[in-house]
PDB file of C-alpha atoms in Angstrom:
ATOM      1  CA  UNK A   1     -29.289  39.621 139.621  1.00  0.00           C
ATOM      2  CA  UNK A   2     -30.432  42.587 141.774  1.00  0.00           C
ATOM      3  CA  UNK A   3     -32.834  41.126 144.877  1.00  0.00           C
ATOM      4  CA  UNK A   4     -34.030  42.606 147.139  1.00  0.00           C
ATOM      5  CA  UNK A   5     -35.040  41.569 151.457  1.00  0.00           C
ATOM      6  CA  UNK A   6     -37.425  43.307 153.784  1.00  0.00           C
ATOM      7  CA  UNK A   7     -36.638  42.838 157.185  1.00  0.00           C
ATOM      8  CA  UNK A   8     -38.518  44.582 160.394  1.00  0.00           C
ATOM      9  CA  UNK A   9     -41.095  43.837 162.832  1.00  0.00           C
ATOM     10  CA  UNK A  10     -44.241  42.187 162.413  1.00  0.00           C
ATOM     11  CA  UNK A  11     -46.611  43.266 165.137  1.00  0.00           C
ATOM     12  CA  UNK A  12     -46.209  46.930 166.060  1.00  0.00           C
ATOM     13  CA  UNK A  13     -48.692  48.760 168.404  1.00  0.00           C
ATOM     14  CA  UNK A  14     -50.931  51.694 168.055  1.00  0.00           C
ATOM     15  CA  UNK A  15     -48.968  54.970 168.415  1.00  0.00           C
ATOM     16  CA  UNK A  16     -45.439  53.761 168.644  1.00  0.00           C
ATOM     17  CA  UNK A  17     -42.207  53.706 165.298  1.00  0.00           C
ATOM     18  CA  UNK A  18     -42.524  51.174 162.710  1.00  0.00           C
ATOM     19  CA  UNK A  19     -38.780  51.014 161.008  1.00  0.00           C
ATOM     20  CA  UNK A  20     -38.178  48.404 158.022  1.00  0.00           C
ATOM     21  CA  UNK A  21     -35.116  48.186 155.992  1.00  0.00           C
ATOM     22  CA  UNK A  22     -34.293  47.067 152.722  1.00  0.00           C
ATOM     23  CA  UNK A  23     -30.918  45.006 151.808  1.00  0.00           C
ATOM     24  CA  UNK A  24     -29.957  45.292 148.404  1.00  0.00           C
ATOM     25  CA  UNK A  25     -27.545  42.150 147.118  1.00  0.00           C
ATOM     26  CA  UNK A  26     -25.647  41.158 143.801  1.00  0.00           C
ATOM     27  CA  UNK A  27     -25.735  44.764 143.273  1.00  0.00           C
ATOM     28  CA  UNK A  28     -25.427  48.788 143.609  1.00  0.00           C
ATOM     29  CA  UNK A  29     -27.322  51.564 145.372  1.00  0.00           C
ATOM     30  CA  UNK A  30     -25.889  53.938 142.781  1.00  0.00           C
ATOM     31  CA  UNK A  31     -27.812  55.837 139.834  1.00  0.00           C
ATOM     32  CA  UNK A  32     -30.969  54.279 141.191  1.00  0.00           C
ATOM     33  CA  UNK A  33     -34.099  55.445 143.336  1.00  0.00           C
ATOM     34  CA  UNK A  34     -34.821  53.275 145.877  1.00  0.00           C
ATOM     35  CA  UNK A  35     -39.229  53.320 147.024  1.00  0.00           C
ATOM     36  CA  UNK A  36     -41.494  51.400 149.644  1.00  0.00           C
ATOM     37  CA  UNK A  37     -45.019  51.116 148.331  1.00  0.00           C
ATOM     38  CA  UNK A  38     -47.928  49.516 150.902  1.00  0.00           C
ATOM     39  CA  UNK A  39     -51.185  47.715 149.943  1.00  0.00           C
ATOM     40  CA  UNK A  40     -53.589  47.593 153.120  1.00  0.00           C
ATOM     41  CA  UNK A  41     -55.942  44.289 153.685  1.00  0.00           C
ATOM     42  CA  UNK A  42     -58.592  43.775 150.943  1.00  0.00           C
ATOM     43  CA  UNK A  43     -57.358  47.579 149.475  1.00  0.00           C
ATOM     44  CA  UNK A  44     -55.005  49.076 146.290  1.00  0.00           C
ATOM     45  CA  UNK A  45     -51.510  49.278 146.591  1.00  0.00           C
ATOM     46  CA  UNK A  46     -49.760  52.975 147.868  1.00  0.00           C
ATOM     47  CA  UNK A  47     -46.723  54.377 146.885  1.00  0.00           C
ATOM     48  CA  UNK A  48     -45.410  55.904 150.136  1.00  0.00           C
ATOM     49  CA  UNK A  49     -41.900  57.594 148.359  1.00  0.00           C
ATOM     50  CA  UNK A  50     -38.289  57.294 147.740  1.00  0.00           C
ATOM     51  CA  UNK A  51     -35.645  58.092 148.469  1.00  0.00           C
ATOM     52  CA  UNK A  52     -32.265  58.504 145.536  1.00  0.00           C
ATOM     53  CA  UNK A  53     -29.063  56.775 146.050  1.00  0.00           C
ATOM     54  CA  UNK A  54     -27.681  60.098 146.748  1.00  0.00           C
ATOM     55  CA  UNK A  55     -30.437  61.170 148.895  1.00  0.00           C
ATOM     56  CA  UNK A  56     -33.204  63.268 148.061  1.00  0.00           C
ATOM     57  CA  UNK A  57     -35.979  62.332 148.214  1.00  0.00           C
ATOM     58  CA  UNK A  58     -39.721  62.515 148.170  1.00  0.00           C
ATOM     59  CA  UNK A  59     -43.125  61.383 149.429  1.00  0.00           C
ATOM     60  CA  UNK A  60     -46.734  61.144 149.405  1.00  0.00           C
ATOM     61  CA  UNK A  61     -47.897  64.407 151.145  1.00  0.00           C
ATOM     62  CA  UNK A  62     -50.710  62.636 152.961  1.00  0.00           C
ATOM     63  CA  UNK A  63     -47.773  60.858 155.071  1.00  0.00           C
ATOM     64  CA  UNK A  64     -44.615  63.909 155.221  1.00  0.00           C
ATOM     65  CA  UNK A  65     -45.049  64.282 158.483  1.00  0.00           C
ATOM     66  CA  UNK A  66     -44.954  60.710 159.684  1.00  0.00           C
ATOM     67  CA  UNK A  67     -42.354  59.190 156.958  1.00  0.00           C
ATOM     68  CA  UNK A  68     -38.852  59.181 156.359  1.00  0.00           C
ATOM     69  CA  UNK A  69     -36.969  57.507 153.854  1.00  0.00           C
ATOM     70  CA  UNK A  70     -33.225  56.844 154.421  1.00  0.00           C
ATOM     71  CA  UNK A  71     -30.180  55.424 152.789  1.00  0.00           C
ATOM     72  CA  UNK A  72     -26.807  53.196 153.376  1.00  0.00           C
ATOM     73  CA  UNK A  73     -25.163  52.743 150.848  1.00  0.00           C
ATOM     74  CA  UNK A  74     -22.359  51.307 152.938  1.00  0.00           C
ATOM     75  CA  UNK A  75     -24.549  49.008 154.269  1.00  0.00           C
ATOM     76  CA  UNK A  76     -26.587  48.227 150.434  1.00  0.00           C
ATOM     77  CA  UNK A  77     -29.564  49.313 152.499  1.00  0.00           C
ATOM     78  CA  UNK A  78     -32.027  51.581 152.638  1.00  0.00           C
ATOM     79  CA  UNK A  79     -35.130  51.713 155.210  1.00  0.00           C
ATOM     80  CA  UNK A  80     -38.043  53.605 156.029  1.00  0.00           C
ATOM     81  CA  UNK A  81     -39.282  55.031 159.493  1.00  0.00           C
ATOM     82  CA  UNK A  82     -43.484  55.371 159.926  1.00  0.00           C
ATOM     83  CA  UNK A  83     -44.663  57.665 163.180  1.00  0.00           C
ATOM     84  CA  UNK A  84     -47.320  57.643 165.198  1.00  0.00           C
ATOM     85  CA  UNK A  85     -48.226  54.466 163.911  1.00  0.00           C
ATOM     86  CA  UNK A  86     -52.456  53.776 164.367  1.00  0.00           C
ATOM     87  CA  UNK A  87     -54.872  50.267 162.280  1.00  0.00           C
ATOM     88  CA  UNK A  88     -54.910  51.651 159.234  1.00  0.00           C
ATOM     89  CA  UNK A  89     -50.925  51.214 158.353  1.00  0.00           C
ATOM     90  CA  UNK A  90     -51.388  47.486 158.663  1.00  0.00           C
ATOM     91  CA  UNK A  91     -50.640  46.207 155.143  1.00  0.00           C
ATOM     92  CA  UNK A  92     -47.913  44.321 153.695  1.00  0.00           C
ATOM     93  CA  UNK A  93     -44.683  47.131 152.707  1.00  0.00           C
ATOM     94  CA  UNK A  94     -42.795  46.207 149.845  1.00  0.00           C
ATOM     95  CA  UNK A  95     -39.100  48.019 149.267  1.00  0.00           C
ATOM     96  CA  UNK A  96     -38.360  47.914 145.294  1.00  0.00           C
ATOM     97  CA  UNK A  97     -35.846  49.466 143.080  1.00  0.00           C
ATOM     98  CA  UNK A  98     -37.492  52.921 140.984  1.00  0.00           C
ATOM     99  CA  UNK A  99     -36.209  53.341 137.610  1.00  0.00           C
ATOM    100  CA  UNK A 100     -36.210  56.561 136.407  1.00  0.00           C
ATOM    101  CA  UNK A 101     -35.369  56.219 132.212  1.00  0.00           C
ATOM    102  CA  UNK A 102     -34.870  59.427 130.714  1.00  0.00           C
ATOM    103  CA  UNK A 103     -35.266  59.311 126.794  1.00  0.00           C
ATOM    104  CA  UNK A 104     -34.975  62.789 125.913  1.00  0.00           C
ATOM    105  CA  UNK A 105     -37.895  64.354 126.416  1.00  0.00           C
ATOM    106  CA  UNK A 106     -39.755  62.673 129.598  1.00  0.00           C
ATOM    107  CA  UNK A 107     -38.362  60.617 132.507  1.00  0.00           C
ATOM    108  CA  UNK A 108     -40.845  57.616 133.166  1.00  0.00           C
ATOM    109  CA  UNK A 109     -40.364  55.638 136.539  1.00  0.00           C
ATOM    110  CA  UNK A 110     -40.738  52.101 136.728  1.00  0.00           C
ATOM    111  CA  UNK A 111     -40.451  49.546 139.201  1.00  0.00           C
ATOM    112  CA  UNK A 112     -38.272  46.587 138.412  1.00  0.00           C
ATOM    113  CA  UNK A 113     -37.119  45.024 141.028  1.00  0.00           C
ATOM    114  CA  UNK A 114     -39.422  44.015 144.045  1.00  0.00           C
ATOM    115  CA  UNK A 115     -38.750  42.564 147.029  1.00  0.00           C
ATOM    116  CA  UNK A 116     -41.016  40.105 148.150  1.00  0.00           C
ATOM    117  CA  UNK A 117     -43.082  42.190 151.309  1.00  0.00           C
ATOM    118  CA  UNK A 118     -43.445  42.052 154.498  1.00  0.00           C
ATOM    119  CA  UNK A 119     -46.745  41.639 156.794  1.00  0.00           C
ATOM    120  CA  UNK A 120     -47.253  44.964 159.035  1.00  0.00           C
ATOM    121  CA  UNK A 121     -49.983  44.644 161.877  1.00  0.00           C
ATOM    122  CA  UNK A 122     -50.514  47.196 164.333  1.00  0.00           C
ATOM    123  CA  UNK A 123     -52.417  46.212 167.219  1.00  0.00           C
ATOM    124  CA  UNK A 124     -52.411  46.510 170.800  1.00  0.00           C
TER     125      UNK A 124
ATOM    126  CA  UNK B   1     -54.278  63.206 144.323  1.00  0.00           C
ATOM    127  CA  UNK B   2     -54.904  61.933 140.599  1.00  0.00           C
ATOM    128  CA  UNK B   3     -57.346  59.005 141.030  1.00  0.00           C
ATOM    129  CA  UNK B   4     -56.839  56.013 138.859  1.00  0.00           C
ATOM    130  CA  UNK B   5     -60.613  53.674 138.234  1.00  0.00           C
ATOM    131  CA  UNK B   6     -59.938  50.182 136.582  1.00  0.00           C
ATOM    132  CA  UNK B   7     -62.877  48.070 134.697  1.00  0.00           C
ATOM    133  CA  UNK B   8     -63.659  45.825 134.837  1.00  0.00           C
ATOM    134  CA  UNK B   9     -62.496  44.981 138.746  1.00  0.00           C
ATOM    135  CA  UNK B  10     -63.032  41.058 137.933  1.00  0.00           C
ATOM    136  CA  UNK B  11     -62.937  39.340 134.910  1.00  0.00           C
ATOM    137  CA  UNK B  12     -63.467  35.337 134.250  1.00  0.00           C
ATOM    138  CA  UNK B  13     -61.552  34.726 131.082  1.00  0.00           C
ATOM    139  CA  UNK B  14     -60.732  31.091 129.730  1.00  0.00           C
ATOM    140  CA  UNK B  15     -56.949  30.069 128.254  1.00  0.00           C
ATOM    141  CA  UNK B  16     -56.433  31.525 124.842  1.00  0.00           C
ATOM    142  CA  UNK B  17     -58.808  34.776 125.386  1.00  0.00           C
ATOM    143  CA  UNK B  18     -57.804  38.253 124.286  1.00  0.00           C
ATOM    144  CA  UNK B  19     -59.027  40.768 127.789  1.00  0.00           C
ATOM    145  CA  UNK B  20     -58.438  44.543 127.534  1.00  0.00           C
ATOM    146  CA  UNK B  21     -58.539  45.688 130.687  1.00  0.00           C
ATOM    147  CA  UNK B  22     -58.647  49.641 131.027  1.00  0.00           C
ATOM    148  CA  UNK B  23     -57.671  52.489 133.579  1.00  0.00           C
ATOM    149  CA  UNK B  24     -59.367  56.044 133.408  1.00  0.00           C
ATOM    150  CA  UNK B  25     -57.407  59.026 135.329  1.00  0.00           C
ATOM    151  CA  UNK B  26     -59.362  61.673 136.863  1.00  0.00           C
ATOM    152  CA  UNK B  27     -57.265  64.181 134.884  1.00  0.00           C
ATOM    153  CA  UNK B  28     -55.042  64.238 132.409  1.00  0.00           C
ATOM    154  CA  UNK B  29     -51.333  62.147 132.803  1.00  0.00           C
ATOM    155  CA  UNK B  30     -49.872  62.231 129.161  1.00  0.00           C
ATOM    156  CA  UNK B  31     -48.205  58.558 128.840  1.00  0.00           C
ATOM    157  CA  UNK B  32     -47.031  58.735 132.267  1.00  0.00           C
ATOM    158  CA  UNK B  33     -48.146  55.003 133.225  1.00  0.00           C
ATOM    159  CA  UNK B  34     -47.278  51.434 134.395  1.00  0.00           C
ATOM    160  CA  UNK B  35     -48.858  48.715 134.675  1.00  0.00           C
ATOM    161  CA  UNK B  36     -47.779  45.532 137.197  1.00  0.00           C
ATOM    162  CA  UNK B  37     -49.051  42.175 137.733  1.00  0.00           C
ATOM    163  CA  UNK B  38     -49.915  41.079 140.748  1.00  0.00           C
ATOM    164  CA  UNK B  39     -50.390  36.756 141.740  1.00  0.00           C
ATOM    165  CA  UNK B  40     -51.247  36.055 145.630  1.00  0.00           C
ATOM    166  CA  UNK B  41     -48.868  35.696 147.875  1.00  0.00           C
ATOM    167  CA  UNK B  42     -45.694  37.574 145.240  1.00  0.00           C
ATOM    168  CA  UNK B  43     -44.686  41.278 145.007  1.00  0.00           C
ATOM    169  CA  UNK B  44     -45.818  42.665 142.102  1.00  0.00           C
ATOM    170  CA  UNK B  45     -44.395  42.206 138.755  1.00  0.00           C
ATOM    171  CA  UNK B  46     -43.290  45.637 135.726  1.00  0.00           C
ATOM    172  CA  UNK B  47     -45.131  44.920 132.827  1.00  0.00           C
ATOM    173  CA  UNK B  48     -45.475  47.825 130.704  1.00  0.00           C
ATOM    174  CA  UNK B  49     -44.306  51.614 131.997  1.00  0.00           C
ATOM    175  CA  UNK B  50     -44.495  54.928 129.591  1.00  0.00           C
ATOM    176  CA  UNK B  51     -47.909  53.409 128.873  1.00  0.00           C
ATOM    177  CA  UNK B  52     -47.055  51.296 125.910  1.00  0.00           C
ATOM    178  CA  UNK B  53     -43.370  50.234 126.335  1.00  0.00           C
ATOM    179  CA  UNK B  54     -42.788  46.667 127.392  1.00  0.00           C
ATOM    180  CA  UNK B  55     -40.257  45.602 129.639  1.00  0.00           C
ATOM    181  CA  UNK B  56     -37.765  43.779 129.315  1.00  0.00           C
ATOM    182  CA  UNK B  57     -38.260  39.699 129.326  1.00  0.00           C
ATOM    183  CA  UNK B  58     -42.306  40.384 129.401  1.00  0.00           C
ATOM    184  CA  UNK B  59     -44.097  38.371 126.868  1.00  0.00           C
ATOM    185  CA  UNK B  60     -45.219  40.025 124.194  1.00  0.00           C
ATOM    186  CA  UNK B  61     -48.516  38.937 124.229  1.00  0.00           C
ATOM    187  CA  UNK B  62     -49.019  42.026 126.994  1.00  0.00           C
ATOM    188  CA  UNK B  63     -49.695  45.564 125.133  1.00  0.00           C
ATOM    189  CA  UNK B  64     -50.405  49.026 126.863  1.00  0.00           C
ATOM    190  CA  UNK B  65     -51.849  51.707 125.233  1.00  0.00           C
ATOM    191  CA  UNK B  66     -53.525  55.050 125.313  1.00  0.00           C
ATOM    192  CA  UNK B  67     -52.456  58.628 126.703  1.00  0.00           C
ATOM    193  CA  UNK B  68     -54.118  61.609 128.348  1.00  0.00           C
ATOM    194  CA  UNK B  69     -57.392  59.631 130.542  1.00  0.00           C
ATOM    195  CA  UNK B  70     -57.657  56.255 128.733  1.00  0.00           C
ATOM    196  CA  UNK B  71     -55.215  53.734 128.979  1.00  0.00           C
ATOM    197  CA  UNK B  72     -55.281  49.473 127.893  1.00  0.00           C
ATOM    198  CA  UNK B  73     -53.915  46.727 129.101  1.00  0.00           C
ATOM    199  CA  UNK B  74     -54.775  43.906 126.503  1.00  0.00           C
ATOM    200  CA  UNK B  75     -53.090  40.380 126.683  1.00  0.00           C
ATOM    201  CA  UNK B  76     -53.614  38.223 123.900  1.00  0.00           C
ATOM    202  CA  UNK B  77     -53.892  34.978 123.663  1.00  0.00           C
ATOM    203  CA  UNK B  78     -54.359  34.207 127.567  1.00  0.00           C
ATOM    204  CA  UNK B  79     -51.809  31.752 129.603  1.00  0.00           C
ATOM    205  CA  UNK B  80     -52.423  29.966 132.905  1.00  0.00           C
ATOM    206  CA  UNK B  81     -49.955  31.733 134.448  1.00  0.00           C
ATOM    207  CA  UNK B  82     -51.765  35.037 133.259  1.00  0.00           C
ATOM    208  CA  UNK B  83     -54.214  34.782 135.983  1.00  0.00           C
ATOM    209  CA  UNK B  84     -53.649  37.788 137.949  1.00  0.00           C
ATOM    210  CA  UNK B  85     -54.728  40.916 139.367  1.00  0.00           C
ATOM    211  CA  UNK B  86     -53.524  43.802 137.115  1.00  0.00           C
ATOM    212  CA  UNK B  87     -53.041  47.168 138.592  1.00  0.00           C
ATOM    213  CA  UNK B  88     -52.449  50.330 136.719  1.00  0.00           C
ATOM    214  CA  UNK B  89     -50.020  53.386 138.180  1.00  0.00           C
ATOM    215  CA  UNK B  90     -48.978  56.644 137.407  1.00  0.00           C
ATOM    216  CA  UNK B  91     -45.964  59.132 137.491  1.00  0.00           C
ATOM    217  CA  UNK B  92     -47.972  62.151 136.401  1.00  0.00           C
ATOM    218  CA  UNK B  93     -47.684  64.300 139.828  1.00  0.00           C
ATOM    219  CA  UNK B  94     -46.996  63.864 143.085  1.00  0.00           C
ATOM    220  CA  UNK B  95     -48.574  61.836 144.943  1.00  0.00           C
ATOM    221  CA  UNK B  96     -47.824  58.568 142.418  1.00  0.00           C
ATOM    222  CA  UNK B  97     -51.348  56.625 143.044  1.00  0.00           C
ATOM    223  CA  UNK B  98     -52.807  53.053 141.764  1.00  0.00           C
ATOM    224  CA  UNK B  99     -55.634  51.418 140.284  1.00  0.00           C
ATOM    225  CA  UNK B 100     -57.804  49.358 142.072  1.00  0.00           C
ATOM    226  CA  UNK B 101     -56.804  46.436 140.278  1.00  0.00           C
ATOM    227  CA  UNK B 102     -58.238  44.281 137.720  1.00  0.00           C
ATOM    228  CA  UNK B 103     -58.786  40.172 138.866  1.00  0.00           C
ATOM    229  CA  UNK B 104     -58.553  38.209 136.241  1.00  0.00           C
ATOM    230  CA  UNK B 105     -59.766  34.761 137.174  1.00  0.00           C
ATOM    231  CA  UNK B 106     -60.139  31.246 135.514  1.00  0.00           C
ATOM    232  CA  UNK B 107     -64.179  31.352 133.472  1.00  0.00           C
TER     233      UNK B 107
END
């Protein structure tokens, strides 16, 4: 059974850079997309971006200048780097496996395995 | 961006009830909608994708429907483990967005 685990700092200072990793166990990164989602306190979930196992990416346009998602298949990990942090980046960050399913006419994307989430607070 | 508006935002129900949650998109998004359930302190759990396809292992009391701009999640015979917050999410265009959530609480 595939298991995802986020890791990274719980507290980061404003203007600094956040680096989070997601370690995948029980399965390979191959053939899937891998994604990051966050939930700011009191707000709805926000999709941040995804990476395909071969390296192609897609990001929320509003974060594209600050966000990088990378993948290391040798470590079975993918990572998030978010620069120029502000208090608005305070959130629970989740990594998830993103399945792209082609049904013959459409590709449907869904996040079917999630990590438990890691809380990141941006504060001085 | 496509805005998703869920209603109601809060719903009180009893075990055994049938509940319906609606999700309205600010533009037509075909059937590119997924539904997730989240309980406090837990990660979201996938229920439905392609607006109406039940994810493997999800009980058949959950059902989804809709296309275009209007979507529904129905839960028949509500069970105690179903008290949670439910989110719709679209993947029609970037950025993908979520609805604000519907909290289903015990009456």
